[in-house]
PDB file of C-alpha atoms and ligand atoms in Angstrom:
ATOM      1  CA  MET I   1       0.000   0.000   0.000  1.00 77.00           C
ATOM      2  CA  LEU I   2       1.251   3.478  -0.879  1.00 85.00           C
ATOM      3  CA  GLU I   3       2.621   5.403   2.105  1.00 91.00           C
ATOM      4  CA  TYR I   4       1.039   8.786   1.532  1.00 91.00           C
ATOM      5  CA  ASN I   5       3.257  11.790   2.241  1.00 92.00           C
ATOM      6  CA  SER I   6       6.335   9.757   3.049  1.00 95.00           C
ATOM      7  CA  TRP I   7       9.678  10.844   1.640  1.00 95.00           C
ATOM      8  CA  SER I   8      10.058   7.515  -0.167  1.00 95.00           C
ATOM      9  CA  THR I   9       6.765   8.133  -2.037  1.00 96.00           C
ATOM     10  CA  ARG I  10       7.780  11.701  -2.890  1.00 96.00           C
ATOM     11  CA  LEU I  11      11.200  10.644  -4.129  1.00 96.00           C
ATOM     12  CA  LYS I  12       9.711   7.819  -6.191  1.00 96.00           C
ATOM     13  CA  ALA I  13       7.307  10.256  -7.907  1.00 97.00           C
ATOM     14  CA  LEU I  14      10.101  12.737  -8.590  1.00 96.00           C
ATOM     15  CA  ARG I  15      12.350   9.961  -9.936  1.00 97.00           C
ATOM     16  CA  CYS I  16       9.552   8.730 -12.213  1.00 97.00           C
ATOM     17  CA  LYS I  17       9.048  12.245 -13.567  1.00 97.00           C
ATOM     18  CA  LEU I  18      12.764  12.890 -14.043  1.00 97.00           C
ATOM     19  CA  PHE I  19      13.382   9.620 -15.906  1.00 97.00           C
ATOM     20  CA  GLY I  20      10.039   9.469 -17.733  1.00 96.00           C
ATOM     21  CA  LYS I  21       9.010   6.258 -15.944  1.00 97.00           C
ATOM     22  CA  THR I  22       5.616   5.121 -14.687  1.00 97.00           C
ATOM     23  CA  ASP I  23       4.955   3.493 -11.316  1.00 95.00           C
ATOM     24  CA  PHE I  24       3.794   0.097 -12.669  1.00 95.00           C
ATOM     25  CA  GLU I  25       4.465  -1.544  -9.302  1.00 92.00           C
ATOM     26  CA  ARG I  26       1.776   0.573  -7.639  1.00 93.00           C
ATOM     27  CA  TRP I  27      -0.935   0.122 -10.237  1.00 93.00           C
ATOM     28  CA  THR I  28      -0.469  -3.534 -11.082  1.00 90.00           C
ATOM     29  CA  ASP I  29      -1.588  -4.313  -7.543  1.00 82.00           C
ATOM     30  CA  ALA I  30      -5.413  -4.037  -7.478  1.00 80.00           C
ATOM     31  CA  SER I  31      -5.353  -3.687  -3.656  1.00 79.00           C
ATOM     32  CA  GLU I  32      -4.128  -0.109  -4.315  1.00 76.00           C
ATOM     33  CA  PHE I  33      -7.610   0.784  -5.540  1.00 88.00           C
ATOM     34  CA  GLU I  34      -9.719   2.774  -3.140  1.00 86.00           C
ATOM     35  CA  ASP I  35     -13.434   3.546  -3.220  1.00 87.00           C
ATOM     36  CA  TRP I  36     -13.930   6.115  -5.973  1.00 93.00           C
ATOM     37  CA  GLU I  37     -17.432   4.953  -6.943  1.00 94.00           C
ATOM     38  CA  GLU I  38     -19.146   8.251  -6.091  1.00 96.00           C
ATOM     39  CA  ARG I  39     -16.849  10.081  -8.512  1.00 98.00           C
ATOM     40  CA  THR I  40     -17.532   7.380 -11.109  1.00 98.00           C
ATOM     41  CA  LYS I  41     -21.293   7.942 -10.779  1.00 98.00           C
ATOM     42  CA  ILE I  42     -20.946  11.719 -11.160  1.00 98.00           C
ATOM     43  CA  ILE I  43     -18.912  11.241 -14.332  1.00 98.00           C
ATOM     44  CA  ALA I  44     -21.355   8.668 -15.741  1.00 98.00           C
ATOM     45  CA  ARG I  45     -24.200  11.176 -15.414  1.00 98.00           C
ATOM     46  CA  LEU I  46     -22.304  13.542 -17.737  1.00 98.00           C
ATOM     47  CA  VAL I  47     -21.997  10.990 -20.534  1.00 98.00           C
ATOM     48  CA  PRO I  48     -24.670  11.288 -23.261  1.00 97.00           C
ATOM     49  CA  PRO I  49     -26.497   8.126 -24.391  1.00 98.00           C
ATOM     50  CA  GLY I  50     -24.971   6.494 -27.463  1.00 98.00           C
ATOM     51  CA  ALA I  51     -21.474   7.911 -26.857  1.00 98.00           C
ATOM     52  CA  ARG I  52     -18.401   5.927 -27.885  1.00 98.00           C
ATOM     53  CA  VAL I  53     -16.321   6.274 -24.759  1.00 98.00           C
ATOM     54  CA  ILE I  54     -12.711   5.467 -23.965  1.00 98.00           C
ATOM     55  CA  GLU I  55     -11.714   5.546 -20.305  1.00 98.00           C
ATOM     56  CA  PHE I  56      -7.992   6.016 -19.766  1.00 98.00           C
ATOM     57  CA  GLY I  57      -6.632   4.675 -16.486  1.00 98.00           C
ATOM     58  CA  ALA I  58      -9.869   2.730 -16.221  1.00 97.00           C
ATOM     59  CA  GLY I  59      -8.871   0.739 -13.142  1.00 96.00           C
ATOM     60  CA  MET I  60     -11.478  -1.934 -12.497  1.00 93.00           C
ATOM     61  CA  GLY I  61     -13.677  -0.439 -15.245  1.00 94.00           C
ATOM     62  CA  LYS I  62     -16.521   0.377 -12.857  1.00 95.00           C
ATOM     63  CA  LEU I  63     -17.660   3.267 -15.025  1.00 97.00           C
ATOM     64  CA  GLN I  64     -19.148   0.928 -17.612  1.00 97.00           C
ATOM     65  CA  ARG I  65     -21.887  -0.341 -15.315  1.00 97.00           C
ATOM     66  CA  HIS I  66     -23.087   3.233 -14.639  1.00 98.00           C
ATOM     67  CA  LEU I  67     -23.272   4.267 -18.306  1.00 98.00           C
ATOM     68  CA  ASP I  68     -26.406   4.172 -20.403  1.00 98.00           C
ATOM     69  CA  PRO I  69     -26.492   0.732 -22.115  1.00 98.00           C
ATOM     70  CA  SER I  70     -26.459   2.468 -25.512  1.00 98.00           C
ATOM     71  CA  CYS I  71     -22.889   3.707 -24.875  1.00 98.00           C
ATOM     72  CA  GLN I  72     -19.882   1.839 -26.267  1.00 98.00           C
ATOM     73  CA  TYR I  73     -17.230   1.553 -23.553  1.00 98.00           C
ATOM     74  CA  THR I  74     -13.529   0.821 -24.112  1.00 98.00           C
ATOM     75  CA  PRO I  75     -11.210   0.586 -21.100  1.00 98.00           C
ATOM     76  CA  SER I  76      -7.548   1.539 -21.359  1.00 98.00           C
ATOM     77  CA  ASP I  77      -4.908   1.157 -18.684  1.00 97.00           C
ATOM     78  CA  LEU I  78      -1.272   0.371 -17.982  1.00 97.00           C
ATOM     79  CA  VAL I  79      -2.066  -3.313 -17.756  1.00 95.00           C
ATOM     80  CA  SER I  80      -4.966  -5.331 -19.106  1.00 95.00           C
ATOM     81  CA  ARG I  81      -8.020  -5.031 -16.846  1.00 91.00           C
ATOM     82  CA  GLY I  82     -10.044  -7.498 -18.893  1.00 90.00           C
ATOM     83  CA  PRO I  83     -11.156  -8.228 -22.463  1.00 93.00           C
ATOM     84  CA  GLY I  84     -10.952  -5.290 -24.839  1.00 95.00           C
ATOM     85  CA  THR I  85      -8.523  -3.244 -22.730  1.00 97.00           C
ATOM     86  CA  ILE I  86      -6.249  -0.996 -24.774  1.00 98.00           C
ATOM     87  CA  VAL I  87      -2.993  -1.331 -22.860  1.00 98.00           C
ATOM     88  CA  LEU I  88      -1.332   2.063 -22.874  1.00 98.00           C
ATOM     89  CA  ASP I  89       1.110   3.986 -20.698  1.00 98.00           C
ATOM     90  CA  LEU I  90       0.123   7.644 -20.972  1.00 98.00           C
ATOM     91  CA  ASN I  91       3.737   8.596 -20.244  1.00 98.00           C
ATOM     92  CA  GLN I  92       5.083   6.735 -23.264  1.00 97.00           C
ATOM     93  CA  ARG I  93       6.078   8.715 -26.309  1.00 97.00           C
ATOM     94  CA  PRO I  94       5.099   8.556 -29.058  1.00 98.00           C
ATOM     95  CA  LEU I  95       1.488   7.743 -28.184  1.00 98.00           C
ATOM     96  CA  PRO I  96      -0.437   5.588 -30.664  1.00 98.00           C
ATOM     97  CA  ASP I  97      -3.053   6.750 -33.137  1.00 98.00           C
ATOM     98  CA  LEU I  98      -6.492   5.644 -31.887  1.00 98.00           C
ATOM     99  CA  THR I  99      -8.531   7.627 -34.405  1.00 98.00           C
ATOM    100  CA  ALA I 100      -9.784   4.475 -36.161  1.00 98.00           C
ATOM    101  CA  HIS I 101     -11.943   3.837 -33.042  1.00 98.00           C
ATOM    102  CA  ALA I 102     -13.749   7.163 -33.623  1.00 98.00           C
ATOM    103  CA  PHE I 103     -14.220   7.849 -29.906  1.00 98.00           C
ATOM    104  CA  ASP I 104     -16.659  10.668 -29.017  1.00 98.00           C
ATOM    105  CA  LEU I 105     -15.457  11.084 -25.464  1.00 98.00           C
ATOM    106  CA  ALA I 106     -12.344  10.380 -23.398  1.00 98.00           C
ATOM    107  CA  ILE I 107     -12.652   9.959 -19.634  1.00 98.00           C
ATOM    108  CA  PHE I 108     -10.072  10.321 -16.863  1.00 98.00           C
ATOM    109  CA  ALA I 109     -10.968   9.727 -13.233  1.00 98.00           C
ATOM    110  CA  GLY I 110      -7.997  10.234 -10.925  1.00 97.00           C
ATOM    111  CA  VAL I 111      -5.496   9.757 -13.742  1.00 98.00           C
ATOM    112  CA  LEU I 112      -4.229  13.053 -15.190  1.00 98.00           C
ATOM    113  CA  GLU I 113      -2.242  13.700 -11.994  1.00 98.00           C
ATOM    114  CA  TYR I 114       0.092  10.841 -13.013  1.00 98.00           C
ATOM    115  CA  VAL I 115       0.871  12.095 -16.535  1.00 98.00           C
ATOM    116  CA  HIS I 116       4.304  13.733 -16.457  1.00 98.00           C
ATOM    117  CA  ASP I 117       3.994  15.907 -19.566  1.00 98.00           C
ATOM    118  CA  LEU I 118       0.382  16.969 -19.594  1.00 98.00           C
ATOM    119  CA  HIS I 119       0.956  19.557 -22.320  1.00 98.00           C
ATOM    120  CA  SER I 120       2.039  17.084 -25.038  1.00 98.00           C
ATOM    121  CA  PHE I 121      -0.495  14.557 -23.767  1.00 98.00           C
ATOM    122  CA  ILE I 122      -3.459  16.893 -24.242  1.00 98.00           C
ATOM    123  CA  GLU I 123      -2.183  17.867 -27.702  1.00 98.00           C
ATOM    124  CA  TRP I 124      -2.275  14.162 -28.609  1.00 98.00           C
ATOM    125  CA  LEU I 125      -5.679  13.679 -26.935  1.00 98.00           C
ATOM    126  CA  ARG I 126      -7.241  16.413 -29.029  1.00 98.00           C
ATOM    127  CA  GLN I 127      -6.449  14.342 -32.155  1.00 98.00           C
ATOM    128  CA  GLN I 128      -8.112  11.267 -30.608  1.00 98.00           C
ATOM    129  CA  SER I 129     -11.338  12.623 -29.134  1.00 98.00           C
ATOM    130  CA  PRO I 130     -13.474  15.746 -29.622  1.00 98.00           C
ATOM    131  CA  ALA I 131     -14.510  15.813 -25.961  1.00 98.00           C
ATOM    132  CA  CYS I 132     -13.126  14.852 -22.608  1.00 98.00           C
ATOM    133  CA  ILE I 133     -14.341  14.519 -19.023  1.00 98.00           C
ATOM    134  CA  ALA I 134     -11.543  14.633 -16.482  1.00 98.00           C
ATOM    135  CA  SER I 135     -11.244  14.916 -12.728  1.00 98.00           C
ATOM    136  CA  TYR I 136      -8.214  16.814 -11.503  1.00 98.00           C
ATOM    137  CA  GLY I 137      -6.901  17.680  -8.067  1.00 97.00           C
ATOM    138  CA  CYS I 138      -6.104  21.326  -8.743  1.00 97.00           C
ATOM    139  CA  ALA I 139      -3.168  23.102  -7.151  1.00 97.00           C
ATOM    140  CA  ALA I 140      -3.882  26.182  -5.047  1.00 97.00           C
ATOM    141  CA  HIS I 141      -0.747  28.178  -5.806  1.00 97.00           C
ATOM    142  CA  PRO I 142       0.089  29.550  -9.251  1.00 97.00           C
ATOM    143  CA  ARG I 143       3.393  28.965 -11.023  1.00 96.00           C
ATOM    144  CA  HIS I 144       6.129  31.352  -9.837  1.00 94.00           C
ATOM    145  CA  SER I 145       4.578  31.676  -6.373  1.00 96.00           C
ATOM    146  CA  LEU I 146       6.825  30.713  -3.446  1.00 96.00           C
ATOM    147  CA  ALA I 147       4.262  28.244  -2.124  1.00 97.00           C
ATOM    148  CA  ARG I 148       4.344  26.254  -5.377  1.00 97.00           C
ATOM    149  CA  LEU I 149       7.425  24.201  -4.491  1.00 96.00           C
ATOM    150  CA  PRO I 150       6.128  22.856  -1.145  1.00 96.00           C
ATOM    151  CA  GLU I 151       2.783  22.209  -2.815  1.00 97.00           C
ATOM    152  CA  THR I 152       4.465  20.212  -5.586  1.00 97.00           C
ATOM    153  CA  LEU I 153       6.288  18.178  -2.930  1.00 96.00           C
ATOM    154  CA  ARG I 154       3.022  17.519  -1.086  1.00 96.00           C
ATOM    155  CA  ARG I 155       1.432  16.309  -4.332  1.00 97.00           C
ATOM    156  CA  ALA I 156       4.409  14.036  -4.984  1.00 97.00           C
ATOM    157  CA  GLY I 157       3.543  12.489  -1.595  1.00 97.00           C
ATOM    158  CA  ALA I 158       0.455  11.058  -3.307  1.00 96.00           C
ATOM    159  CA  GLY I 159       2.506   9.952  -6.316  1.00 97.00           C
ATOM    160  CA  TRP I 160       1.259  12.912  -8.404  1.00 98.00           C
ATOM    161  CA  THR I 161       3.764  14.117 -10.963  1.00 98.00           C
ATOM    162  CA  ASN I 162       2.269  17.376 -12.212  1.00 98.00           C
ATOM    163  CA  THR I 163       0.988  20.568 -10.609  1.00 98.00           C
ATOM    164  CA  PHE I 164      -1.525  22.931 -12.206  1.00 98.00           C
ATOM    165  CA  THR I 165      -4.062  25.353 -10.804  1.00 98.00           C
ATOM    166  CA  GLU I 166      -7.562  25.251 -12.260  1.00 98.00           C
ATOM    167  CA  THR I 167      -6.806  28.263 -14.476  1.00 98.00           C
ATOM    168  CA  GLU I 168      -3.556  26.705 -15.691  1.00 98.00           C
ATOM    169  CA  LEU I 169      -5.317  23.422 -16.470  1.00 98.00           C
ATOM    170  CA  ILE I 170      -8.086  25.150 -18.438  1.00 98.00           C
ATOM    171  CA  CYS I 171      -5.383  27.055 -20.391  1.00 98.00           C
ATOM    172  CA  LEU I 172      -3.592  23.781 -21.214  1.00 98.00           C
ATOM    173  CA  PHE I 173      -6.793  22.355 -22.663  1.00 98.00           C
ATOM    174  CA  ALA I 174      -7.569  25.645 -24.456  1.00 98.00           C
ATOM    175  CA  ASP I 175      -4.115  25.627 -26.087  1.00 97.00           C
ATOM    176  CA  ALA I 176      -4.970  22.211 -27.540  1.00 97.00           C
ATOM    177  CA  GLY I 177      -8.345  23.426 -28.849  1.00 97.00           C
ATOM    178  CA  TYR I 178     -10.682  22.327 -26.044  1.00 98.00           C
ATOM    179  CA  GLY I 179     -13.107  24.720 -24.378  1.00 98.00           C
ATOM    180  CA  LEU I 180     -14.579  24.185 -20.921  1.00 98.00           C
ATOM    181  CA  ALA I 181     -18.262  23.206 -21.294  1.00 97.00           C
ATOM    182  CA  HIS I 182     -18.896  22.945 -17.561  1.00 96.00           C
ATOM    183  CA  ALA I 183     -17.533  21.629 -14.288  1.00 98.00           C
ATOM    184  CA  VAL I 184     -18.980  19.824 -11.274  1.00 98.00           C
ATOM    185  CA  ASP I 185     -17.508  19.010  -7.881  1.00 98.00           C
ATOM    186  CA  TRP I 186     -17.057  15.672  -6.192  1.00 97.00           C
ATOM    187  CA  HIS I 187     -17.342  16.306  -2.447  1.00 96.00           C
ATOM    188  CA  THR I 188     -15.154  14.209  -0.162  1.00 93.00           C
ATOM    189  CA  ALA I 189     -14.194  14.394   3.522  1.00 91.00           C
ATOM    190  CA  GLU I 190     -10.723  15.560   2.416  1.00 88.00           C
ATOM    191  CA  GLY I 191     -12.119  18.358   0.237  1.00 92.00           C
ATOM    192  CA  ASP I 192     -13.699  18.871  -3.156  1.00 95.00           C
ATOM    193  CA  GLU I 193     -12.267  17.583  -6.415  1.00 97.00           C
ATOM    194  CA  ARG I 194     -13.389  19.197  -9.649  1.00 98.00           C
ATOM    195  CA  ILE I 195     -14.577  17.266 -12.689  1.00 98.00           C
ATOM    196  CA  PHE I 196     -14.158  19.165 -15.969  1.00 98.00           C
ATOM    197  CA  HIS I 197     -16.057  18.626 -19.201  1.00 98.00           C
ATOM    198  CA  PHE I 198     -14.087  19.896 -22.201  1.00 98.00           C
ATOM    199  CA  ARG I 199     -15.287  20.011 -25.817  1.00 98.00           C
ATOM    200  CA  ASP I 200     -13.498  20.970 -28.987  1.00 95.00           C
ATOM    201  CA  ASN I 201     -13.881  24.566 -30.130  1.00 84.00           C
ATOM    202  CA  ASP I 202     -14.677  23.628 -33.738  1.00 76.00           C
TER     203      ASP I 202
HETATM  204  C1  SAM E 301      -6.503   6.479  -8.948  1.00 64.51           C
HETATM  205  S1  SAM E 301      -6.678   5.096 -10.040  1.00 64.51           S
HETATM  206  C2  SAM E 301      -8.281   5.455 -10.738  1.00 64.51           C
HETATM  207  C3  SAM E 301      -8.940   4.252 -11.366  1.00 64.51           C
HETATM  208  C4  SAM E 301     -10.293   4.537 -12.016  1.00 64.51           C
HETATM  209  N1  SAM E 301     -10.188   5.571 -13.014  1.00 64.51           N
HETATM  210  C5  SAM E 301     -11.325   4.884 -10.969  1.00 64.51           C
HETATM  211  O1  SAM E 301     -11.646   6.055 -10.791  1.00 64.51           O
HETATM  212  O2  SAM E 301     -11.823   3.952 -10.299  1.00 64.51           O
HETATM  213  C6  SAM E 301      -5.539   5.540 -11.302  1.00 64.51           C
HETATM  214  C7  SAM E 301      -5.588   4.693 -12.553  1.00 64.51           C
HETATM  215  O3  SAM E 301      -4.725   5.274 -13.514  1.00 64.51           O
HETATM  216  C8  SAM E 301      -3.885   4.285 -14.056  1.00 64.51           C
HETATM  217  N2  SAM E 301      -2.623   4.930 -14.425  1.00 64.51           N
HETATM  218  C9  SAM E 301      -1.705   5.497 -13.606  1.00 64.51           C
HETATM  219  N3  SAM E 301      -0.661   5.941 -14.320  1.00 64.51           N
HETATM  220  C10 SAM E 301      -0.941   5.677 -15.623  1.00 64.51           C
HETATM  221  C11 SAM E 301      -0.251   5.882 -16.848  1.00 64.51           C
HETATM  222  N4  SAM E 301       0.952   6.442 -16.878  1.00 64.51           N
HETATM  223  N5  SAM E 301      -0.829   5.442 -17.993  1.00 64.51           N
HETATM  224  C12 SAM E 301      -2.049   4.832 -17.982  1.00 64.51           C
HETATM  225  N6  SAM E 301      -2.745   4.617 -16.852  1.00 64.51           N
HETATM  226  C13 SAM E 301      -2.206   5.029 -15.690  1.00 64.51           C
HETATM  227  C14 SAM E 301      -3.726   3.237 -12.971  1.00 64.51           C
HETATM  228  O4  SAM E 301      -3.370   1.976 -13.487  1.00 64.51           O
HETATM  229  C15 SAM E 301      -5.116   3.263 -12.345  1.00 64.51           C
HETATM  230  O5  SAM E 301      -5.983   2.381 -13.001  1.00 64.51           O
END
């Protein structure tokens, strides 16, 4: 089990980022999965009937059972989570071309925080899907503020390898051609986590 906020966890996250590696050890072990079902249900309610959906970092693929039966669901993750999984490390470069699947919507629940280079990732994503629903634990302190460094270290204590405020995240998506359609909050005892719905600007 991950030791949250320990120095070994922080150093592992920083090492992964520095060397472009992914923490396979953590995610291959299904006992690392916590109860994120409430977030899953919130996301499912945002998905229109009939959508062709790919879920990146799908985990145990619980989203599928909350979607309208008319949706087509494809799970993707670091390791196979069952039949039909597209096995893909979001930190690998180059990323593959998935356009033949003609996905309408890409979903990320608790995943973007582990992508080292979010900028190039979102550029790639925009070619793969015209819309995206993503949760993200936003940073509080903007780039160039003194508090950013300790905040980045705290995030690394959860294994997170990037740090963006909400405004910075929305700008990243905007640079790739996605506009924010709307956002909802997932309320937890530890605080709120925002879920963003982006759509292409075309
Ligand atoms: C916090 S879990 C969330 C699982 C699922 N989305 C949910 O909400 O129940 C993070 C998921 O992201 C996947 N993941 C982490 N790093 C990844 C990477 N570099 N590429 C692809 N998937 C990754 C893990 O394998 C895991 O399934």
